[in-house]
Short mmCIF file of C-alpha atoms in Angstrom, two decimals:
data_model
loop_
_atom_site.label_atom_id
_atom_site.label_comp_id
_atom_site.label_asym_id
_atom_site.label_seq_id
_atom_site.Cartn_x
_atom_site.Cartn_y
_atom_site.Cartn_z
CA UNK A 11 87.63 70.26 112.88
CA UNK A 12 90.80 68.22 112.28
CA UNK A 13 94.10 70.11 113.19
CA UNK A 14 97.14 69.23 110.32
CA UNK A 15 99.61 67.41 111.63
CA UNK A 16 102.44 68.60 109.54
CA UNK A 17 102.98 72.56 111.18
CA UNK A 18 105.12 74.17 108.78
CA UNK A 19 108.08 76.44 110.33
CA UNK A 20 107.44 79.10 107.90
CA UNK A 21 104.58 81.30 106.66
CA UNK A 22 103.13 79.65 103.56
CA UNK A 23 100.63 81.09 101.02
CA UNK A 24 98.80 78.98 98.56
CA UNK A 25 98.07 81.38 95.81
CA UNK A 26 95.94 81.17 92.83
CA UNK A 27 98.36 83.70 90.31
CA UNK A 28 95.53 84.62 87.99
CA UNK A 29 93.11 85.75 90.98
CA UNK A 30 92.88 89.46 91.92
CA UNK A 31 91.80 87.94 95.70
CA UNK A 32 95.04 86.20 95.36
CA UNK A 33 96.85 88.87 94.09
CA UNK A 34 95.48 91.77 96.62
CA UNK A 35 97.37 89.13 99.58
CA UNK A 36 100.54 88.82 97.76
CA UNK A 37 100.68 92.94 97.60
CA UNK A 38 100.28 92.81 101.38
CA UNK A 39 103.02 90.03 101.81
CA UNK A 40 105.37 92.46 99.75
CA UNK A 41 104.49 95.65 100.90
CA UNK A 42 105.62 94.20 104.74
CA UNK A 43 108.47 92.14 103.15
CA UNK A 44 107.17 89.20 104.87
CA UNK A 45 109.72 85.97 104.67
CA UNK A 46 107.29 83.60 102.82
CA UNK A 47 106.68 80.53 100.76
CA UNK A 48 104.31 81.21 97.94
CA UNK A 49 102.87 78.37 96.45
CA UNK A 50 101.04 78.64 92.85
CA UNK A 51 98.62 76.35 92.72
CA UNK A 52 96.88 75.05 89.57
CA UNK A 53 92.91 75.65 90.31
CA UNK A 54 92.48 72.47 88.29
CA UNK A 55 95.13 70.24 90.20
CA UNK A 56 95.34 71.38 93.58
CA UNK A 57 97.69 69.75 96.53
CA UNK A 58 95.87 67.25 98.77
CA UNK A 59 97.44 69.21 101.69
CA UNK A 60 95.12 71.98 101.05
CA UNK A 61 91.86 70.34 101.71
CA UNK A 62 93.65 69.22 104.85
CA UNK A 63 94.76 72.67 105.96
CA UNK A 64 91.33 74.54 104.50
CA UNK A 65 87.78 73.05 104.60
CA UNK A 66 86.53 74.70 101.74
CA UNK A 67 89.93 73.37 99.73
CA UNK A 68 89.80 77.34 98.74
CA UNK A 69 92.62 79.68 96.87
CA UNK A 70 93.91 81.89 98.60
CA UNK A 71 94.83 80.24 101.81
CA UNK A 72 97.72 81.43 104.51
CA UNK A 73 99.45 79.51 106.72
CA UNK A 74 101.39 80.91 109.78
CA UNK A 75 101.96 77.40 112.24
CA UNK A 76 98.87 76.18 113.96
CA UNK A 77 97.03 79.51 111.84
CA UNK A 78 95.41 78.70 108.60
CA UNK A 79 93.26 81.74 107.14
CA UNK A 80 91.42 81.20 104.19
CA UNK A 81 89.52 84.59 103.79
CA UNK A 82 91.03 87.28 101.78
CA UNK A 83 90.46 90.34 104.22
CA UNK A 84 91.10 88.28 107.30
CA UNK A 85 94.33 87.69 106.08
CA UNK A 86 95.29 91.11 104.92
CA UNK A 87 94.03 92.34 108.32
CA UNK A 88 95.92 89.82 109.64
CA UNK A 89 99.36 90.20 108.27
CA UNK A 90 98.98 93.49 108.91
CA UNK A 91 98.40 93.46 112.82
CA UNK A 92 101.11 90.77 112.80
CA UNK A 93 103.96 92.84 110.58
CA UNK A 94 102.88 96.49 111.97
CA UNK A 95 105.11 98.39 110.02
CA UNK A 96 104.49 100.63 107.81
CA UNK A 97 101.24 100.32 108.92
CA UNK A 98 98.41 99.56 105.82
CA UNK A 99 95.67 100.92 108.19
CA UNK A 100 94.90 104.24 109.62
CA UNK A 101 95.42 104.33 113.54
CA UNK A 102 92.42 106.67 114.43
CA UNK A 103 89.00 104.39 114.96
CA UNK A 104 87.03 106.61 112.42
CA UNK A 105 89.29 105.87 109.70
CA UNK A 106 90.21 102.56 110.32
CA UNK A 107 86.04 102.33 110.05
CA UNK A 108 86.05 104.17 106.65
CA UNK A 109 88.66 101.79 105.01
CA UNK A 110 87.15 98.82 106.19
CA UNK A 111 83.47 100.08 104.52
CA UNK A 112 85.02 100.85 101.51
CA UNK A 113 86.81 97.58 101.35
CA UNK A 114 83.44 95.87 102.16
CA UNK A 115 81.76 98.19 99.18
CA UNK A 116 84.24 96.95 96.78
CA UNK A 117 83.93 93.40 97.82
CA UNK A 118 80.20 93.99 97.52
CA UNK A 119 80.16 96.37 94.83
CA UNK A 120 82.41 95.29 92.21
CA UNK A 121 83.90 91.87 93.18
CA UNK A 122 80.32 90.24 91.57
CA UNK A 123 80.86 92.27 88.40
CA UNK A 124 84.41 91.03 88.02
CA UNK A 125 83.26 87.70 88.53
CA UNK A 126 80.99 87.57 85.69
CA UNK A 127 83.42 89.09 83.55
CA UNK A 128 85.70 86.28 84.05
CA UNK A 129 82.77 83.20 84.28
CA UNK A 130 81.48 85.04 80.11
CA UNK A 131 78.02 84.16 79.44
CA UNK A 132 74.99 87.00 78.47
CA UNK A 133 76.01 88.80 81.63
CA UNK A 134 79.73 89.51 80.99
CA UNK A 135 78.52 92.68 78.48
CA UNK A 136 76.55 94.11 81.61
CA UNK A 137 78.83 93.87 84.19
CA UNK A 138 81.67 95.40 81.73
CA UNK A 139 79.88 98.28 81.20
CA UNK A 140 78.72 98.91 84.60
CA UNK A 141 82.27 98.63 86.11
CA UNK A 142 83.61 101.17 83.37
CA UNK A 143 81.13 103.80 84.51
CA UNK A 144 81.17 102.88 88.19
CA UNK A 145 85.31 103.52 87.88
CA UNK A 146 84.70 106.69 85.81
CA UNK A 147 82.06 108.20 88.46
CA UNK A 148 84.31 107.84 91.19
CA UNK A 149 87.67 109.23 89.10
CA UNK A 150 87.15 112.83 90.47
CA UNK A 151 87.29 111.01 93.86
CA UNK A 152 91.58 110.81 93.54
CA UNK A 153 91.54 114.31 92.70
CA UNK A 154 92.75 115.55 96.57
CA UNK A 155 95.00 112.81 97.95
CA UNK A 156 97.43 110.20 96.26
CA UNK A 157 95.77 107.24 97.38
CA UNK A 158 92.29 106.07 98.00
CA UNK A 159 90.83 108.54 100.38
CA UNK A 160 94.11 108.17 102.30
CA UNK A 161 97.55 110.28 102.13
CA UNK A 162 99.37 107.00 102.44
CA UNK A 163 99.16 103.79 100.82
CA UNK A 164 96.45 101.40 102.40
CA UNK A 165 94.84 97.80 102.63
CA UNK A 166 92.30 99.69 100.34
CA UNK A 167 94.84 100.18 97.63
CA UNK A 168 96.05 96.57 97.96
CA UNK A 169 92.40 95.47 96.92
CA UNK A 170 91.93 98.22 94.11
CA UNK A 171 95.19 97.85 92.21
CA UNK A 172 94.06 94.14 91.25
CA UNK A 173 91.09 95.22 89.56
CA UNK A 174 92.81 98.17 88.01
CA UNK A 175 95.77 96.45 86.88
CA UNK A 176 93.20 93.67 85.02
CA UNK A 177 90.70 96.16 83.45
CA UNK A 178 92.61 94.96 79.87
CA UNK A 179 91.95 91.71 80.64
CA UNK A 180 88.24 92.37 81.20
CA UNK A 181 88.57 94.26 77.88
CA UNK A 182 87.79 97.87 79.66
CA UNK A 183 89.15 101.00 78.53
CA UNK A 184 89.02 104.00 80.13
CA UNK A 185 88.64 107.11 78.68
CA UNK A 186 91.40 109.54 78.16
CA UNK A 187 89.17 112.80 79.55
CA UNK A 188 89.41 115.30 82.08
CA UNK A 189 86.81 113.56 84.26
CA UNK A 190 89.26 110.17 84.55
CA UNK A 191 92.68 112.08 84.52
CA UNK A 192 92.76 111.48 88.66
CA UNK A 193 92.21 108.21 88.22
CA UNK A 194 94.88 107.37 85.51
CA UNK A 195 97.24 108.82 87.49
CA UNK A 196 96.11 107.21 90.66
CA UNK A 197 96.45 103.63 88.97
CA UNK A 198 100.33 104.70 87.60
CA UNK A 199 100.74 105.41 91.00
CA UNK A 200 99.83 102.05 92.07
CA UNK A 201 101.53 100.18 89.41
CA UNK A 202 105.18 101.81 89.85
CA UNK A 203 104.66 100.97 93.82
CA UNK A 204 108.24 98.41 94.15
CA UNK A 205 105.65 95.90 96.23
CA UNK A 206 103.06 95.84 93.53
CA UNK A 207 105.78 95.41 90.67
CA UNK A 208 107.13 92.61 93.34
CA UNK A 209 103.65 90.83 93.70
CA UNK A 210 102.79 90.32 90.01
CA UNK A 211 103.29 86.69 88.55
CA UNK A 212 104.19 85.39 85.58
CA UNK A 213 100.80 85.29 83.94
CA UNK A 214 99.58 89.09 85.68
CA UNK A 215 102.79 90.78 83.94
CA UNK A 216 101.21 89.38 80.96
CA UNK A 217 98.17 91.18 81.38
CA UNK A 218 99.38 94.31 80.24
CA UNK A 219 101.76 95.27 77.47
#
């Protein structure tokens, strides 16, 4: 594996500004108020630098010197150990466990479903559907505490508010019942945070009127 030789003195993101993996980083990078250089790259065009830097020429992809991270949770995990406060995981082993499985579940879960939303095609109908009732079974779930399953604002959050913030995109609407109420006010929550409002580009602060 070839090492760059141009090390950058500065922390540099190559972001994809339509992706929700993308997007999840970028809420991490303002949540810490990291000093960074975020660079929006066009899928279609990308800079030859990146297939030097990553070998799967992949979006997103962090930079810290000689560092070059090109996996989504890596990074977040990353950035957080390496900007510690506030903290975006829970100290205690157990729930630093628990946030970590449900980050997995919704990489697992409904990553794939978002994915064929966005490719179109006979499946998009299916996987709309199912992600509407998958998000309106687990509403009740916000009921107790302000953020997912946590009292303070996690990693977990910074991959859920991506999908949330897109579900008019994917042309999902929620209803307005007593069932989703938690959840609606969960994802105001989320969307008034000043990092979140910070992390959207140009084209995500399109997405919704």
């Amino acid at each position: 594996m070839g090492v760059p030789t141009n090390k950058r003195s500065t922390m540099t993101f190559f972001s994809d500004g339509r992706s929700h993996y993308s997007h999840r980083v970028r809420i991490v990078l303002a949540e810490k108020g990291v000093s960074v250089d975020i660079v929006d790259v066009d899928v279609d065009d990308k800079p030859a630098e990146l297939a030097e830097l990553n070998p799967y020429n992949s979006l997103p992809t962090l930079v810290d010197r000689d560092l070059v991270l090109f996996e989504t949770k890596v990074m977040m995990e990353y950035l957080d150990e390496r900007f510690p406060h506030p903290p975006l995981l829970p100290v205690y082993p157990v729930a630093r466990a628990q946030s970590r499985q449900i980050m997995h579940r919704i990489e697992r879960d409904w990553c794939p479903l978002v994915d064929k939303i966005l490719a179109g095609g006979k499946e998009t109908a299916a996987a709309r559907k199912e992600l509407r009732d998958s998000l309106v079974g687990i509403a009740p779930m916000f009921t107790d505490l302000p953020f997912f399953f946590n009292e303070e604002f996690s990693l977990v959050d910074c991959c859920m508010a991506p999908l949330l913030w897109r579900l008019e995109q994917f042309e999902i609407i929620l209803p307005k019942t007593k069932q989703t109420k938690p959840l609606q006010k969960y994802m105001e929550h989320l969307f008034e945070r000043e990092s979140f409002r910070k992390s959207l580009t140009e084209f995500e602060r399109e997405m919704r009127s």
